[in-house]
Short mmCIF file of C-alpha atoms and ligand atoms in Angstrom, two decimals:
data_model
loop_
_atom_site.label_atom_id
_atom_site.label_comp_id
_atom_site.label_asym_id
_atom_site.label_seq_id
_atom_site.Cartn_x
_atom_site.Cartn_y
_atom_site.Cartn_z
CA MET W 119 113.81 78.53 111.19
CA PRO W 120 111.45 76.11 112.95
CA HIS W 121 108.53 74.88 110.85
CA ILE W 122 105.93 72.14 110.58
CA PHE W 123 104.24 70.76 107.43
CA THR W 124 100.72 69.47 108.08
CA GLU W 125 98.20 67.49 106.01
CA SER W 126 95.42 70.03 106.35
CA LEU W 127 94.87 73.62 107.38
CA ASN W 128 93.06 73.23 110.69
CA LEU W 129 91.94 76.46 112.32
CA ILE W 130 90.91 76.71 115.97
CA ASP W 131 88.54 78.87 117.96
CA THR W 132 90.30 81.68 119.76
CA PRO W 133 91.15 82.60 122.41
CA SER W 134 92.32 79.20 123.59
CA SER W 135 95.33 77.66 125.31
CA LYS W 136 97.39 74.48 125.12
CA ASP W 137 100.60 73.34 126.85
CA GLY W 138 101.20 76.77 128.41
CA VAL W 139 100.72 78.59 125.10
CA ASP W 140 97.88 81.07 124.47
CA PHE W 141 96.38 81.53 121.02
CA GLU W 142 94.83 84.99 121.06
CA PHE W 143 93.32 85.42 117.61
CA ILE W 144 93.68 84.33 114.00
CA ALA W 145 93.79 86.82 111.13
CA LYS W 146 93.34 85.96 107.44
CA SER W 147 94.92 87.85 104.55
CA TYR W 148 92.30 90.28 103.30
CA GLU W 149 93.55 90.60 99.76
CA ILE W 150 95.65 88.09 97.94
CA GLN W 151 98.66 89.74 96.44
CA GLU W 152 100.44 88.55 93.34
CA HIS W 153 102.59 85.45 93.99
CA ARG W 154 101.16 85.12 97.49
CA GLN W 155 98.70 82.56 98.82
CA THR W 156 96.00 83.09 101.40
CA GLU W 157 97.80 83.28 104.70
CA TYR W 158 96.64 83.02 108.29
CA LYS W 159 98.43 84.76 111.15
CA ILE W 160 97.96 83.12 114.54
CA SER W 161 98.69 85.41 117.47
CA THR W 162 100.58 83.31 119.99
CA LYS W 163 101.73 84.12 123.51
CA ILE W 164 104.30 82.20 125.59
CA ASN W 165 105.99 83.43 128.79
CA ASN W 166 104.43 86.85 128.16
CA LYS W 167 106.08 87.08 124.75
CA GLN W 168 103.78 87.53 121.78
CA TYR W 169 104.45 86.53 118.17
CA LEU W 170 102.62 85.52 115.03
CA ILE W 171 102.64 82.06 113.47
CA ASN W 172 102.03 81.98 109.71
CA PHE W 173 99.88 79.16 108.32
CA ARG W 174 99.60 78.76 104.58
CA ASP W 175 98.85 76.39 101.72
CA LYS W 176 101.97 75.01 100.02
CA GLY W 177 100.28 72.90 97.35
CA ASN W 178 100.57 69.33 98.65
CA SER W 179 100.80 70.36 102.28
CA PHE W 180 100.34 73.26 104.68
CA LEU W 181 103.16 75.14 106.35
CA LEU W 182 103.22 76.51 109.90
CA LYS W 183 106.15 78.76 110.72
CA PRO W 184 106.91 81.87 112.80
CA ASP W 185 106.36 85.21 111.11
CA LEU W 186 109.77 86.81 110.49
CA ILE W 187 108.81 90.32 111.62
CA THR W 188 107.54 89.19 115.01
CA ARG W 189 109.85 86.27 115.74
CA ILE W 190 111.06 86.13 119.31
CA SER W 191 114.01 84.44 120.94
CA PRO W 192 115.07 81.94 122.09
CA VAL W 193 114.11 79.70 119.19
CA GLY W 194 112.80 77.04 121.61
CA LEU W 195 109.80 79.25 122.36
CA LEU W 196 108.95 79.42 118.65
CA LYS W 197 109.05 75.62 118.46
CA LYS W 198 106.92 75.27 121.56
CA GLY W 199 104.24 77.52 120.03
CA LEU W 200 104.20 75.55 116.75
CA ASN W 201 103.95 72.19 118.55
CA ALA W 202 101.15 73.44 120.80
CA TYR W 203 99.20 74.66 117.78
CA VAL W 204 99.52 71.29 116.04
CA ASN W 205 98.24 69.61 119.22
CA ILE W 206 95.32 71.90 119.83
CA SER W 207 94.23 71.83 116.18
CA ASN W 208 94.57 68.01 115.90
CA SER W 209 96.72 68.44 112.81
CA ASN W 210 98.52 65.50 111.22
CA VAL W 211 102.20 66.34 110.87
CA ILE W 212 103.96 65.43 107.61
CA SER W 213 107.38 66.70 108.71
CA SER W 214 108.84 69.10 111.20
CA ASN W 215 112.10 70.33 112.72
CA THR W 216 110.60 71.22 116.10
CA SER W 217 111.30 68.11 118.14
CA ASP W 218 114.44 69.40 119.84
CA LEU W 219 112.81 71.20 122.73
CA LYS W 220 115.88 72.44 124.55
CA ILE W 221 115.21 76.11 125.23
CA LYS W 222 118.54 77.91 125.19
CA LYS W 223 118.66 80.46 127.97
CA GLU W 224 118.96 84.08 126.92
CA ILE W 225 122.18 85.67 128.14
CA GLN W 226 121.53 87.30 131.51
CA ASP W 227 124.28 89.58 132.72
CA GLU W 228 124.41 92.69 134.87
CA TYR W 229 126.53 94.48 132.24
CA LEU W 230 124.40 93.48 129.24
CA LYS W 231 121.61 96.03 128.74
CA ASP W 232 118.62 96.06 126.46
CA ILE W 233 118.26 99.02 124.10
CA ASN W 234 115.19 100.12 126.10
CA TYR W 235 117.44 100.65 129.11
CA PHE W 236 119.32 103.29 127.12
CA VAL W 237 116.06 104.79 125.83
CA ASP W 238 114.39 105.08 129.25
CA ASP W 239 116.75 104.65 132.18
CA PHE W 240 120.43 105.20 131.43
CA LYS W 241 121.95 108.16 133.29
CA THR W 242 125.50 108.86 134.35
CA ASN W 243 127.48 111.85 135.55
CA LYS W 244 130.68 110.27 134.30
CA GLU W 245 132.22 110.85 130.93
CA ILE W 246 131.07 108.23 128.44
CA GLN W 247 133.25 106.50 125.86
CA ILE W 248 131.75 104.24 123.24
CA GLU W 249 133.26 101.44 121.15
CA VAL W 250 131.34 100.45 118.04
CA GLY W 251 131.75 96.81 116.90
CA PHE W 252 134.22 95.79 119.64
CA GLY W 253 134.75 92.25 118.25
CA SER W 254 137.12 90.37 120.56
CA GLY W 255 136.90 93.29 123.00
CA ARG W 256 140.68 93.60 123.40
CA HIS W 257 140.72 97.36 122.80
CA LEU W 258 137.62 98.03 124.93
CA ILE W 259 139.01 96.10 127.89
CA HIS W 260 142.33 97.92 127.62
CA GLN W 261 140.60 101.32 127.64
CA ALA W 262 138.21 100.39 130.47
CA LYS W 263 141.09 99.27 132.71
CA LYS W 264 143.11 102.36 131.92
CA ASN W 265 140.20 104.78 132.56
CA PRO W 266 138.28 103.49 135.60
CA ASN W 267 136.37 106.78 135.96
CA VAL W 268 134.94 106.62 132.47
CA GLN W 269 131.68 104.79 131.73
CA PHE W 270 132.26 102.67 128.62
CA ILE W 271 129.54 101.38 126.33
CA GLY W 272 130.34 98.58 123.90
CA ILE W 273 128.00 98.11 120.95
CA GLU W 274 128.03 94.81 119.02
CA ILE W 275 125.65 92.77 116.90
CA HIS W 276 127.63 89.52 117.04
CA THR W 277 126.43 87.42 119.99
CA PRO W 278 129.57 85.26 120.48
CA SER W 279 131.68 88.46 120.71
CA ILE W 280 129.28 89.81 123.33
CA GLU W 281 129.47 86.58 125.34
CA GLN W 282 133.27 86.61 125.18
CA LEU W 283 133.49 90.23 126.35
CA LEU W 284 131.05 89.67 129.24
CA LYS W 285 133.10 86.66 130.36
CA ASN W 286 136.30 88.70 130.29
CA LEU W 287 134.73 91.61 132.18
CA HIS W 288 133.84 89.24 135.03
CA ILE W 289 137.17 87.39 135.03
CA GLN W 290 139.09 90.66 135.15
CA GLY W 291 136.71 92.38 137.62
CA ILE W 292 135.98 95.30 135.24
CA GLU W 293 132.86 97.22 136.32
CA ASN W 294 132.78 100.27 134.05
CA VAL W 295 131.55 98.70 130.80
CA LEU W 296 127.96 98.31 129.65
CA VAL W 297 127.25 96.19 126.60
CA VAL W 298 124.38 96.47 124.16
CA ASN W 299 123.42 94.19 121.29
CA TYR W 300 122.19 96.77 118.83
CA ASP W 301 122.90 98.40 115.51
CA ALA W 302 125.42 101.14 116.25
CA ARG W 303 124.04 103.27 113.42
CA LEU W 304 120.89 103.84 115.46
CA PHE W 305 122.27 103.74 118.99
CA MET W 306 123.66 107.29 119.31
CA GLU W 307 120.17 108.82 119.16
CA PHE W 308 119.56 107.66 122.73
CA ILE W 309 122.63 109.25 124.32
CA ASP W 310 122.50 112.75 125.85
CA SER W 311 124.23 115.60 124.06
CA ASN W 312 127.80 116.65 124.97
CA GLN W 313 128.50 113.68 127.28
CA VAL W 314 130.86 111.51 125.27
CA GLY W 315 134.63 111.86 125.29
CA LYS W 316 135.50 109.31 122.61
CA ILE W 317 133.79 107.07 120.09
CA PHE W 318 136.01 104.31 118.72
CA VAL W 319 135.17 102.67 115.41
CA HIS W 320 138.00 100.24 114.78
CA PHE W 321 138.09 98.12 111.64
CA PRO W 322 134.41 98.40 110.73
CA VAL W 323 133.15 96.13 107.95
CA PRO W 324 133.88 98.18 104.78
CA TRP W 325 130.74 97.00 102.91
CA ASP W 326 132.21 97.97 99.54
CA LYS W 327 129.27 96.42 97.68
CA LYS W 328 126.54 97.62 100.09
CA PRO W 329 127.66 101.08 101.21
CA HIS W 330 124.30 101.80 102.85
CA ARG W 331 125.25 99.27 105.54
CA ARG W 332 128.35 101.19 106.57
CA ILE W 333 128.54 102.63 110.08
CA TYR W 334 129.68 106.01 108.79
CA SER W 335 127.05 108.15 107.09
CA ASN W 336 126.11 111.82 107.35
CA GLU W 337 123.48 110.93 109.95
CA PHE W 338 125.88 108.88 112.05
CA ILE W 339 128.46 111.67 111.98
CA ASN W 340 125.88 114.32 112.95
CA GLU W 341 124.68 112.21 115.87
CA ALA W 342 128.29 111.54 116.91
CA LEU W 343 129.01 115.29 116.90
CA ARG W 344 125.90 115.92 118.98
CA VAL W 345 126.88 113.41 121.70
CA LEU W 346 130.57 114.40 121.74
CA LYS W 347 131.64 117.06 124.19
CA ILE W 348 133.90 119.86 123.07
CA ASP W 349 137.25 118.25 122.13
CA GLY W 350 135.60 114.82 122.12
CA THR W 351 136.69 112.56 119.26
CA LEU W 352 135.20 110.10 116.79
CA GLU W 353 138.05 107.76 115.89
CA LEU W 354 138.09 105.57 112.81
CA ARG W 355 140.84 103.00 112.31
CA THR W 356 140.70 100.90 109.17
CA ASP W 357 142.80 98.82 106.81
CA SER W 358 140.50 99.68 103.89
CA ARG W 359 141.76 102.54 101.76
CA LYS W 360 138.33 102.81 100.13
CA TYR W 361 136.55 103.14 103.48
CA PHE W 362 139.15 105.65 104.65
CA ASP W 363 138.66 107.81 101.52
CA TYR W 364 134.88 107.58 101.87
CA CYS W 365 135.05 108.73 105.52
CA VAL W 366 137.52 111.53 104.83
CA GLU W 367 135.12 112.88 102.23
CA LEU W 368 132.18 112.74 104.66
CA LEU W 369 134.19 114.33 107.46
CA THR W 370 135.82 117.17 105.55
CA ASN W 371 134.57 120.75 106.05
CA LEU W 372 132.03 119.98 108.76
CA PRO W 373 130.77 123.07 110.58
CA LYS W 374 131.13 121.47 114.04
CA GLY W 375 134.37 119.50 113.88
CA ASN W 376 137.73 119.14 112.22
CA ILE W 377 139.76 116.09 111.27
CA SER W 378 143.27 114.75 111.53
CA ILE W 379 144.64 111.90 109.48
CA ASP W 380 147.37 109.35 110.16
CA ILE W 381 148.87 106.30 108.55
CA ASN W 382 150.35 103.31 110.40
CA LYS W 383 150.03 105.04 113.77
CA ASP W 384 150.88 102.78 116.72
CA LEU W 385 148.24 102.39 119.43
CA GLU W 386 148.87 101.00 122.91
CA VAL W 387 146.81 97.96 122.04
CA SER W 388 146.42 96.12 118.78
CA SER W 389 143.18 94.28 117.99
CA LYS W 390 142.94 90.81 116.49
CA TYR W 391 142.12 92.28 113.09
CA GLU W 392 144.93 94.76 113.31
CA ASP W 393 147.44 92.00 114.07
CA ARG W 394 146.24 90.10 111.02
CA TRP W 395 146.52 93.09 108.66
CA LYS W 396 149.89 94.12 110.03
CA LYS W 397 151.25 90.61 109.44
CA MET W 398 150.10 90.93 105.85
CA GLY W 399 151.97 94.24 105.54
CA LYS W 400 148.81 96.27 104.97
CA ASN W 401 148.57 99.98 105.74
CA ILE W 402 146.39 101.08 108.65
CA TYR W 403 144.60 104.42 108.30
CA ASP W 404 143.24 106.66 111.07
CA VAL W 405 140.81 109.56 110.74
CA VAL W 406 139.95 111.40 113.94
CA LEU W 407 137.11 113.90 114.02
CA THR W 408 137.29 116.39 116.91
CA SER W 409 134.14 118.20 117.97
CA PHE W 410 134.42 121.93 118.68
CA ASN W 411 130.77 122.62 119.25
CA GLU W 412 128.38 122.51 122.21
CA ASP W 413 125.05 121.01 121.16
CA LEU W 414 121.48 121.49 122.30
CA PRO W 415 119.98 118.80 124.56
CA ARG W 416 118.44 115.97 122.58
CA LYS W 417 114.72 115.50 122.49
CA ILE W 418 113.27 112.02 122.14
CA ASP W 419 109.63 111.89 121.13
CA LYS W 420 108.33 108.60 122.48
CA ASP W 421 104.73 109.18 121.47
CA PHE W 422 103.65 106.29 119.24
CA SER W 423 100.02 106.41 120.23
CA PHE W 424 97.06 106.40 117.89
CA ASP W 425 94.89 108.66 120.03
CA GLY W 426 91.17 108.52 119.81
CA LYS W 427 88.70 106.20 118.27
CA ILE W 428 87.28 106.71 114.80
CA GLU W 429 83.50 107.13 114.77
CA ASN W 430 81.64 104.66 112.50
CA PHE W 431 84.89 102.88 111.84
CA ASP W 432 84.86 100.53 108.87
CA LEU W 433 87.89 98.23 108.61
CA ILE W 434 87.19 97.15 105.05
CA LYS W 435 86.90 100.74 103.89
CA LEU W 436 90.21 101.49 105.60
CA PHE W 437 91.91 98.45 104.00
CA ASP W 438 90.55 99.35 100.57
CA ASN W 439 91.74 102.95 100.82
CA LEU W 440 95.24 102.35 102.15
CA PRO W 441 97.86 103.68 99.73
CA ARG W 442 99.92 100.74 98.49
CA LYS W 443 102.90 102.47 96.96
CA SER W 444 105.89 103.30 99.09
CA MET W 445 105.61 106.94 100.22
CA VAL W 446 109.03 108.53 100.31
CA MET W 447 109.38 111.74 102.28
CA ASP W 448 112.38 113.82 103.28
CA GLY W 449 114.53 111.45 105.38
CA TYR W 450 111.91 108.73 105.93
CA PHE W 451 109.32 106.55 104.20
CA VAL W 452 106.11 104.63 104.87
CA HIS W 453 104.98 101.53 102.96
CA PHE W 454 101.78 99.62 103.76
CA ILE W 455 102.57 96.07 102.72
CA ASN W 456 99.55 93.90 103.52
CA THR W 457 96.30 93.65 105.47
CA PHE W 458 94.69 90.83 107.47
CA LYS W 459 91.21 90.52 108.94
CA ILE W 460 90.80 88.92 112.38
CA LEU W 461 88.36 86.00 112.18
CA ASN W 462 85.12 86.24 114.14
CA GLU W 463 85.80 89.76 115.42
CA GLU W 464 84.10 92.84 114.06
CA ASN W 465 86.26 95.57 112.55
CA SER W 466 89.52 94.02 113.74
CA GLY W 467 92.66 93.24 111.81
CA LEU W 468 96.38 93.62 111.26
CA ILE W 469 98.16 96.03 108.94
CA GLU W 470 101.72 95.13 107.94
CA VAL W 471 103.78 98.28 107.46
CA THR W 472 107.43 99.09 106.84
CA PHE W 473 108.68 102.56 107.68
CA GLY W 474 111.38 104.84 109.10
CA ASN W 475 114.86 105.40 107.82
CA PHE W 476 115.59 104.08 104.29
CA ASP W 477 118.74 102.24 105.35
CA ARG W 478 117.39 100.94 108.65
CA PRO W 479 113.66 100.38 108.02
CA VAL W 480 111.47 98.84 110.68
CA SER W 481 108.65 96.42 109.95
CA LYS W 482 105.67 96.19 112.29
CA TYR W 483 102.05 95.09 112.41
CA ILE W 484 99.45 97.58 113.51
CA LEU W 485 96.72 95.84 115.46
CA VAL W 486 93.22 97.21 114.90
CA LYS W 487 90.64 96.16 117.47
CA ASP W 488 87.21 97.57 116.81
CA GLY W 489 88.53 100.89 115.56
CA LYS W 490 91.38 101.23 118.08
CA PHE W 491 94.95 101.05 116.84
CA SER W 492 98.18 99.95 118.52
CA TYR W 493 101.48 98.42 117.49
CA TYR W 494 101.46 94.63 117.85
CA GLN W 495 104.28 93.61 120.27
CA GLY W 496 104.59 97.22 121.41
CA ASN W 497 105.89 100.48 120.04
CA PRO W 498 108.89 100.78 117.72
CA ILE W 499 112.17 102.09 119.09
CA PRO W 500 111.78 105.89 119.22
CA THR W 501 114.34 106.96 116.64
CA SER W 502 113.54 110.30 115.03
CA SER W 503 112.79 108.69 111.64
CA ASN W 504 110.47 106.10 113.22
CA ASN W 505 108.68 108.85 115.06
CA ILE W 506 108.12 111.10 112.10
CA ALA W 507 107.02 108.09 110.01
CA HIS W 508 104.55 107.16 112.76
CA LYS W 509 103.01 110.62 112.54
CA LYS W 510 102.54 110.08 108.80
CA ILE W 511 100.98 106.63 109.39
CA LYS W 512 98.57 108.14 111.88
CA GLU W 513 97.63 110.90 109.48
CA ILE W 514 96.84 108.33 106.77
CA LEU W 515 94.85 106.02 109.06
CA PHE W 516 92.82 108.83 110.59
CA THR W 517 91.83 110.73 107.45
C1 SAM N 187 135.89 93.60 111.36
S1 SAM N 187 135.23 93.47 112.95
C2 SAM N 187 136.32 94.45 113.96
C3 SAM N 187 136.25 94.11 115.40
C4 SAM N 187 137.14 94.93 116.34
N1 SAM N 187 136.79 96.33 116.34
C5 SAM N 187 138.61 94.75 116.02
O1 SAM N 187 139.25 95.75 115.67
O2 SAM N 187 139.09 93.62 116.11
C6 SAM N 187 133.77 94.46 112.85
C7 SAM N 187 132.84 94.25 114.03
O3 SAM N 187 131.76 95.19 113.93
C8 SAM N 187 130.55 94.53 114.27
N2 SAM N 187 129.48 95.28 113.58
C9 SAM N 187 129.22 95.31 112.25
N3 SAM N 187 128.18 96.12 111.98
C10 SAM N 187 127.77 96.63 113.18
C11 SAM N 187 126.73 97.51 113.56
N4 SAM N 187 125.91 98.05 112.65
N5 SAM N 187 126.57 97.80 114.88
C12 SAM N 187 127.41 97.24 115.81
N6 SAM N 187 128.42 96.40 115.50
C13 SAM N 187 128.59 96.09 114.21
C14 SAM N 187 130.75 93.11 113.76
O4 SAM N 187 129.90 92.19 114.41
C15 SAM N 187 132.21 92.87 114.07
O5 SAM N 187 132.41 92.31 115.35
#
């Protein structure tokens, strides 16, 4: 993570600009929590991307580094913002790791889509098939070539695997695959009901010690059943007996689907992982869930507004009255973590909040500007748990 240690904590007047970087405002922690020092958050904007820089006392020096919740990519932009702040504030640098200014280009590719594309724009009349965690992409490419009339979606969180797949799609002239860098556990929510023929989950990480990180959960299975058409299948292939047993238990006696089980079944294509396990003489287990139900169309509620303005708004009163314990509701939670007051601006501040689904929480800052609220860096992704948590946040802020 890029960072700079300085001799003193120099603050600047905002808004101001330096070296193509805008500094919009500075907020100071309103209350000092246990084990935490006073902290300043500097709202920084480069190339239309906004993020916060943290500035805090470290004893013998002061540390400037990007705020984790709002960090942007590529990392070169974070460095540029830190260096510009040091320049504009005339700070003496003790040490830094921000001198390498090469800004790595983000991957641009016609087949690589942002999650917002699937939230707002994606439409197809074709059958969809989805591969979760495609890794080397061997299986996905095989399927895409074999089924040119199917629209494939590959979901991965590992950037080198994504780059490798995109390269292979171009080399082999394959045009029916879209790729998204996103957590597959949340992705299904944005796909229309009854449109998917197959979902492949081949050799997922078993997460024996952290089961909440597993792809399969009741929620994932329910969403899979919603997007699957009648006779559509959710196909797990794994070398982990534990993961297999866990999934069989989750998938047994569902009201909308039934399962079939296999051991050491041969597929037309064998993935890199599969080759490795087979060489080691391990068993390979398959569990296929077949949907027999037609589902209602999905509804996505994208409303993350904080309508209206509060009369006689008092930021300090709001900060003082915010509940500080995590509020756990049925299927979601809200936890107000910290508050910050914007310097030299009346009734303006930042509220750090974590909310949504327990296993996939989202952290955001709520920007308060003279009694008006909005999410800093824009709205959260409209998953159902984020949306219901937002309604709770609004209720708390407005009462
Ligand atoms: C063990 S590898 C298997 C890769 C490939 N399916 C195969 O059979 O060779 C698991 C893959 O799932 C990806 N993955 C793990 N968790 C994920 C998640 N929540 N969403 C999407 N992909 C994920 C990992 O990055 C990794 O590439």
